[in-house]
XYZ file of C-alpha atoms in Angstrom:
430
model
C 95.878 2.505 -45.562
C 93.736 -0.516 -45.094
C 95.191 -3.953 -45.304
C 93.237 -7.100 -46.053
C 93.686 -9.288 -42.944
C 92.863 -12.992 -42.954
C 90.015 -14.237 -40.844
C 91.021 -15.067 -37.341
C 89.488 -18.029 -35.432
C 86.990 -17.007 -32.778
C 87.734 -18.522 -29.412
C 84.971 -20.758 -28.139
C 83.106 -19.561 -25.016
C 81.304 -21.902 -22.630
C 77.514 -21.074 -22.491
C 75.624 -21.672 -19.269
C 72.319 -23.576 -20.016
C 69.142 -21.695 -19.240
C 67.309 -23.450 -16.313
C 64.022 -22.888 -18.182
C 65.312 -24.820 -21.204
C 65.049 -21.730 -23.471
C 66.753 -21.685 -26.758
C 68.469 -18.406 -27.684
C 68.253 -19.170 -31.358
C 65.210 -21.182 -32.412
C 65.886 -23.966 -34.914
C 64.171 -24.273 -38.226
C 62.661 -27.528 -39.368
C 65.110 -29.497 -41.455
C 64.604 -29.048 -45.139
C 65.991 -31.430 -47.708
C 68.561 -29.874 -49.983
C 67.453 -29.362 -53.543
C 69.515 -27.988 -56.373
C 67.788 -25.847 -59.088
C 69.166 -24.064 -62.165
C 70.353 -20.524 -61.309
C 67.714 -17.876 -62.030
C 68.631 -15.436 -64.753
C 66.355 -12.503 -63.892
C 64.453 -10.915 -61.092
C 60.870 -9.501 -61.020
C 58.366 -10.442 -63.801
C 55.209 -12.454 -63.392
C 56.496 -14.575 -60.382
C 56.987 -11.317 -58.465
C 53.500 -10.131 -59.163
C 51.974 -13.524 -58.226
C 53.904 -13.696 -54.883
C 53.116 -10.053 -54.034
C 49.385 -10.591 -54.549
C 49.364 -13.920 -52.797
C 50.784 -12.517 -49.597
C 49.046 -9.132 -49.485
C 45.549 -10.373 -50.519
C 45.865 -13.713 -48.693
C 46.895 -12.547 -45.217
C 45.260 -9.158 -44.975
C 42.252 -10.094 -47.128
C 41.355 -8.784 -50.687
C 39.772 -5.503 -49.573
C 42.099 -4.659 -46.679
C 45.141 -5.889 -48.592
C 44.376 -3.860 -51.747
C 43.832 -0.706 -49.612
C 47.142 -1.094 -47.757
C 49.039 -1.605 -51.033
C 47.605 1.438 -52.691
C 48.457 3.545 -49.549
C 52.100 2.272 -49.292
C 54.850 4.813 -50.216
C 52.253 7.432 -51.212
C 52.360 11.095 -50.116
C 49.161 10.691 -48.089
C 49.949 7.075 -47.078
C 52.782 5.350 -45.145
C 56.297 4.330 -45.676
C 57.003 0.673 -46.643
C 58.215 -1.271 -43.558
C 60.256 -3.570 -45.822
C 63.398 -1.650 -46.752
C 64.956 1.884 -46.919
C 64.836 2.449 -50.720
C 63.468 5.965 -51.210
C 60.478 7.104 -53.162
C 60.673 9.694 -55.885
C 60.180 13.278 -54.835
C 57.936 13.946 -57.828
C 55.247 11.804 -59.349
C 54.700 8.365 -58.001
C 52.935 5.431 -59.512
C 49.745 3.916 -57.871
C 51.765 0.706 -57.189
C 54.955 2.163 -55.626
C 55.990 -1.039 -53.870
C 57.764 -4.344 -54.555
C 57.204 -7.995 -53.631
C 59.022 -7.558 -50.426
C 56.919 -4.548 -49.551
C 53.739 -6.485 -50.203
C 54.939 -9.240 -47.903
C 55.888 -6.817 -45.137
C 52.627 -4.864 -45.289
C 50.644 -8.203 -45.347
C 52.306 -9.244 -42.138
C 51.575 -5.851 -40.576
C 47.918 -6.026 -41.715
C 47.368 -9.629 -40.611
C 44.014 -10.178 -39.079
C 45.286 -12.904 -36.730
C 45.527 -11.960 -33.061
C 47.576 -13.385 -30.168
C 45.585 -13.285 -26.955
C 46.389 -14.001 -23.311
C 45.072 -17.514 -23.870
C 47.871 -18.143 -26.328
C 50.480 -17.310 -23.778
C 48.745 -19.279 -21.155
C 48.886 -22.346 -23.400
C 52.535 -21.963 -24.474
C 55.406 -21.468 -22.040
C 58.489 -19.375 -22.783
C 60.549 -22.532 -23.145
C 58.107 -23.994 -25.702
C 57.988 -20.812 -27.686
C 61.763 -20.657 -27.819
C 61.817 -23.919 -29.651
C 59.600 -22.567 -32.395
C 61.004 -20.852 -35.538
C 60.823 -17.140 -36.065
C 58.611 -17.848 -39.102
C 56.175 -19.818 -36.944
C 56.079 -17.106 -34.213
C 55.434 -14.380 -36.774
C 52.540 -16.234 -38.277
C 50.691 -16.581 -35.027
C 49.363 -12.984 -35.296
C 49.647 -9.644 -33.543
C 49.793 -8.860 -29.869
C 46.572 -7.386 -28.545
C 47.741 -6.232 -25.083
C 51.024 -5.889 -23.092
C 52.413 -8.986 -21.733
C 55.107 -9.482 -18.996
C 57.350 -12.277 -17.918
C 57.597 -11.984 -14.135
C 60.606 -13.280 -12.126
C 60.400 -17.000 -11.617
C 57.484 -17.434 -13.983
C 57.439 -19.790 -17.048
C 54.645 -18.010 -18.986
C 54.003 -14.529 -20.141
C 51.029 -12.917 -18.355
C 48.846 -9.963 -19.243
C 49.576 -6.572 -17.717
C 47.503 -3.434 -17.865
C 48.753 -0.328 -19.583
C 48.795 1.596 -16.425
C 50.867 -1.069 -14.704
C 53.104 -1.228 -17.883
C 53.972 2.502 -17.773
C 54.447 2.377 -13.955
C 56.891 -0.544 -14.356
C 58.863 1.005 -17.102
C 58.949 4.460 -15.250
C 60.050 2.791 -11.977
C 62.934 0.959 -13.758
C 64.121 4.060 -15.536
C 63.840 6.371 -12.502
C 65.878 3.855 -10.484
C 68.951 4.255 -12.785
C 71.849 6.279 -11.499
C 72.064 8.021 -14.816
C 69.853 8.139 -18.006
C 72.984 6.902 -19.815
C 72.741 3.493 -18.163
C 69.694 2.841 -20.500
C 69.762 1.939 -24.117
C 66.668 2.407 -26.306
C 66.177 0.530 -29.524
C 63.568 0.260 -32.225
C 62.882 -2.251 -34.917
C 62.994 -1.393 -38.602
C 59.251 -2.062 -38.564
C 58.687 0.948 -36.451
C 57.027 3.717 -38.432
C 58.767 7.005 -39.106
C 56.196 8.892 -36.984
C 56.449 6.532 -34.022
C 60.249 6.619 -34.186
C 60.163 10.413 -34.139
C 58.060 10.511 -30.961
C 60.188 7.784 -29.451
C 63.499 9.604 -29.896
C 61.929 12.760 -28.460
C 61.004 10.816 -25.377
C 64.444 9.326 -25.052
C 66.299 12.555 -25.355
C 63.900 14.243 -22.953
C 64.690 11.419 -20.630
C 68.261 12.652 -20.908
C 70.301 10.256 -23.067
C 71.378 9.813 -26.640
C 71.686 6.088 -26.311
C 69.249 5.483 -29.239
C 70.765 3.278 -31.776
C 68.481 2.579 -34.712
C 68.386 -0.627 -36.667
C 70.843 0.928 -39.149
C 73.602 0.961 -36.533
C 73.462 -2.761 -36.248
C 74.049 -3.193 -40.114
C 75.812 0.042 -41.144
C 77.852 1.205 -38.142
C 81.014 0.688 -40.137
C 79.534 2.843 -42.938
C 79.019 5.674 -40.499
C 82.528 5.307 -39.149
C 84.252 4.977 -42.485
C 82.340 7.913 -44.067
C 82.805 10.085 -41.012
C 86.511 9.605 -40.957
C 86.935 10.302 -44.665
C 84.333 12.811 -45.823
C 83.288 14.175 -42.418
C 79.661 12.836 -42.420
C 78.497 9.386 -41.783
C 75.635 9.398 -44.266
C 75.342 8.714 -47.926
C 75.862 11.649 -50.301
C 73.353 10.722 -53.117
C 69.681 11.047 -53.719
C 67.413 8.779 -55.762
C 67.503 11.249 -58.590
C 71.311 10.994 -58.889
C 70.870 7.444 -60.429
C 69.255 9.238 -63.380
C 72.550 11.208 -63.940
C 75.201 8.648 -63.164
C 77.374 7.214 -65.881
C 78.864 4.475 -63.849
C 77.103 2.661 -60.924
C 79.128 0.190 -58.906
C 76.907 -2.246 -56.796
C 78.978 -3.964 -54.060
C 78.051 -6.646 -51.542
C 74.296 -6.548 -51.928
C 71.474 -8.396 -53.572
C 68.810 -5.839 -54.686
C 66.664 -8.553 -56.223
C 66.052 -10.050 -52.749
C 66.623 -7.246 -50.325
C 65.412 -3.968 -51.932
C 63.870 -4.823 -55.310
C 62.734 -1.254 -56.066
C 66.450 -0.360 -56.537
C 66.263 -2.478 -59.777
C 63.884 0.079 -61.292
C 66.554 2.792 -60.767
C 69.197 0.612 -62.263
C 66.933 -0.258 -65.182
C 66.359 3.488 -65.882
C 70.093 4.173 -65.632
C 70.861 1.312 -68.011
C 68.316 2.526 -70.543
C 70.027 5.986 -70.341
C 73.333 4.318 -71.178
C 74.950 4.017 -67.758
C 77.434 1.225 -67.170
C 76.782 -1.010 -64.182
C 79.521 -2.921 -62.323
C 78.509 -5.666 -59.862
C 80.930 -7.020 -57.179
C 79.656 -10.133 -55.306
C 80.811 -13.607 -54.654
C 77.627 -15.022 -56.280
C 75.969 -13.867 -59.422
C 72.656 -12.613 -58.108
C 69.645 -12.914 -60.504
C 68.553 -9.298 -59.861
C 71.919 -7.944 -60.990
C 71.906 -10.083 -64.110
C 68.543 -8.993 -65.592
C 65.315 -7.432 -64.416
C 61.741 -7.641 -65.708
C 59.777 -4.714 -64.439
C 56.525 -6.258 -62.806
C 54.552 -3.112 -63.688
C 55.290 -3.136 -67.402
C 53.465 -5.953 -69.310
C 55.776 -5.865 -72.323
C 58.768 -5.973 -70.089
C 57.434 -8.979 -68.211
C 56.842 -10.926 -71.511
C 60.265 -10.231 -72.948
C 63.705 -10.986 -71.797
C 63.866 -8.023 -69.446
C 66.744 -5.603 -69.123
C 70.334 -6.990 -68.829
C 71.824 -4.869 -65.997
C 75.422 -5.674 -65.210
C 78.136 -4.822 -67.733
C 81.030 -6.109 -65.625
C 80.542 -8.807 -62.938
C 83.451 -9.276 -60.520
C 82.963 -12.529 -58.552
C 85.185 -11.604 -55.731
C 86.268 -13.955 -52.889
C 84.457 -13.309 -49.720
C 85.913 -10.236 -48.020
C 88.188 -9.464 -50.989
C 86.747 -5.930 -51.377
C 89.719 -4.001 -49.921
C 92.006 -5.597 -52.543
C 89.539 -4.818 -55.371
C 89.225 -1.122 -54.578
C 92.900 -0.732 -53.869
C 93.403 -2.317 -57.268
C 90.998 0.028 -58.924
C 92.719 2.976 -57.225
C 96.105 1.659 -58.331
C 94.922 1.235 -61.905
C 93.436 4.888 -61.924
C 96.929 6.246 -60.719
C 98.834 4.185 -63.251
C 96.534 5.278 -66.092
C 96.782 8.905 -65.152
C 93.081 9.347 -64.839
C 93.111 10.876 -61.393
C 91.226 14.207 -61.092
C 94.277 16.097 -59.873
C 92.488 19.418 -59.496
C 89.918 17.916 -57.211
C 92.576 15.869 -55.302
C 94.792 18.946 -54.748
C 91.991 21.250 -53.735
C 89.679 18.940 -51.817
C 91.688 16.067 -50.269
C 94.494 15.329 -47.833
C 97.186 12.604 -47.745
C 97.069 11.905 -51.425
C 100.768 11.221 -51.596
C 100.736 8.935 -48.626
C 97.804 6.965 -50.285
C 99.536 6.687 -53.689
C 102.760 5.793 -52.010
C 100.984 2.863 -50.300
C 99.370 1.749 -53.618
C 102.867 1.674 -55.163
C 103.928 -0.889 -52.667
C 100.847 -3.243 -53.241
C 101.694 -5.831 -55.754
C 99.218 -6.826 -58.478
C 99.869 -10.472 -57.638
C 98.644 -9.813 -54.022
C 95.561 -7.952 -55.267
C 94.594 -10.801 -57.586
C 95.245 -13.446 -55.025
C 93.337 -11.756 -52.222
C 90.401 -10.632 -54.409
C 90.022 -13.688 -56.568
C 89.555 -11.291 -59.527
C 91.939 -10.932 -62.428
C 94.023 -7.817 -63.063
C 92.391 -7.317 -66.409
C 88.836 -7.232 -64.873
C 89.967 -4.692 -62.324
C 91.529 -2.534 -64.950
C 88.419 -2.714 -67.016
C 86.459 -1.297 -64.123
C 89.073 1.423 -63.557
C 88.861 2.338 -67.246
C 85.018 2.849 -66.926
C 85.495 4.947 -63.708
C 88.387 6.901 -65.100
C 86.261 8.134 -67.997
C 83.813 10.089 -65.899
C 83.232 11.829 -62.593
C 79.566 10.791 -62.501
C 80.187 7.664 -60.439
C 78.003 6.147 -57.766
C 79.261 3.371 -55.587
C 76.530 1.725 -53.498
C 76.876 -1.103 -50.989
C 75.130 -3.057 -48.186
C 76.097 -5.616 -45.644
C 78.431 -7.454 -47.891
C 80.890 -4.666 -47.143
C 79.812 -3.741 -43.608
C 79.720 -7.109 -41.841
C 83.540 -7.888 -41.632
C 86.146 -7.288 -39.133
C 87.854 -4.850 -41.548
C 84.489 -3.337 -42.661
C 85.556 0.230 -41.948
C 88.494 -0.351 -44.224
C 86.156 -1.546 -46.880
C 84.335 1.825 -46.756
C 87.592 3.830 -46.632
C 88.731 2.261 -49.894
C 85.415 2.897 -51.559
C 85.680 6.572 -50.709
C 89.351 6.653 -51.871
C 88.154 5.540 -55.382
C 85.451 8.145 -55.404
C 87.871 10.960 -54.284
C 90.372 9.989 -57.056
C 87.672 10.913 -59.574
C 86.222 13.838 -57.744
C 82.917 11.971 -57.556
C 81.378 14.016 -54.789
C 79.203 17.110 -54.669
C 77.773 16.859 -58.166
C 74.761 15.191 -59.807
C 75.121 11.547 -60.460
C 78.028 10.935 -58.116
C 78.799 9.937 -54.626
C 78.649 7.287 -51.925
C 75.399 5.318 -51.399
C 75.271 3.027 -48.397
C 71.858 1.238 -48.761
C 70.854 1.239 -45.145
C 68.208 1.447 -42.621
C 64.420 1.614 -42.524
C 61.769 4.081 -41.867
C 62.643 4.372 -38.154
C 66.185 5.633 -39.134
C 64.577 8.914 -40.294
C 62.776 9.380 -37.021
């Protein structure tokens, strides 16, 4: 079973300076530190104001409104902001969040970067600018190339662009010497055509942006349940009785998830949050499309908040598993018919001391047992996670332990139950 290993120091490596004085990581301008009172909710009027400010300000009132009303609609386009799914049935006219409004505003920006811009700014100069500054200069209007020995990008025709790419690809000894990658901002349709081209070229070296963030999810799920994908749909949140949110901040990264959690909470589901910080979006949510909700206190979401130490997740989930076994709330029929190595797993848990679990996780034994009591009372359990679990040296072990807990309760293959890695963007579906 997975063990929680301490962080190891990373050996330093000498980096050769770039002769063109190019920075690999552009610095941001220094900002004075400021301490504010912690926010106690996400959404509400501030979210509406920011969404309109970005969408209508950058894209213009008419163009911005049109883009917002088309986003995440059956006859429109997928939001380029995050991967949270749209409902299969009826959708609202405003099926987007603040982050989606920001993303579509940047995509619909009227500013353009021309060849004169690149003639004015060298590669070295641009490398000293922040990503934010670069993004706000506008959109490319034609292909550009940095030729060998040159200091500035130069315009290149589309015919020459395709000829250059073709000659480089045809010069390879094997198609597998090439790797093709797409940004999360690539549309589903464009990504579909792109992957057809890559596979026709002769390789499967096509990692999407999800691989960068959730490769450990794919590995951990593939090793345990045989498929590297999540096992729930959006509608499962309407049936779950316990939802565990681990290592993610929906209020900032995928706010539309909060509406699913709000619906689940109104239906009586229990929500457990595991995160080193108390995220505002997991404390309470004011639905920005419901006037009465915005004027009130919002919906309190989390029932139990486990403020774990960073990378204490293996210990927490082994603790939950240990508590389930000790309480006799394991679904023995499911375990015997559908799983392997149960005795080896429980034998390992028997050797793990509660004192080690508490010390490693930073969470009390009582809190872990309270979570296990909730999970032990139902098989309709969803555990969802993001990069707070996947971006660790032992990330695959994190996912294995999540699956172990779900298997103990038979929380697979039924409505309202399963594993939910919140991953990827539109291009993942391509």
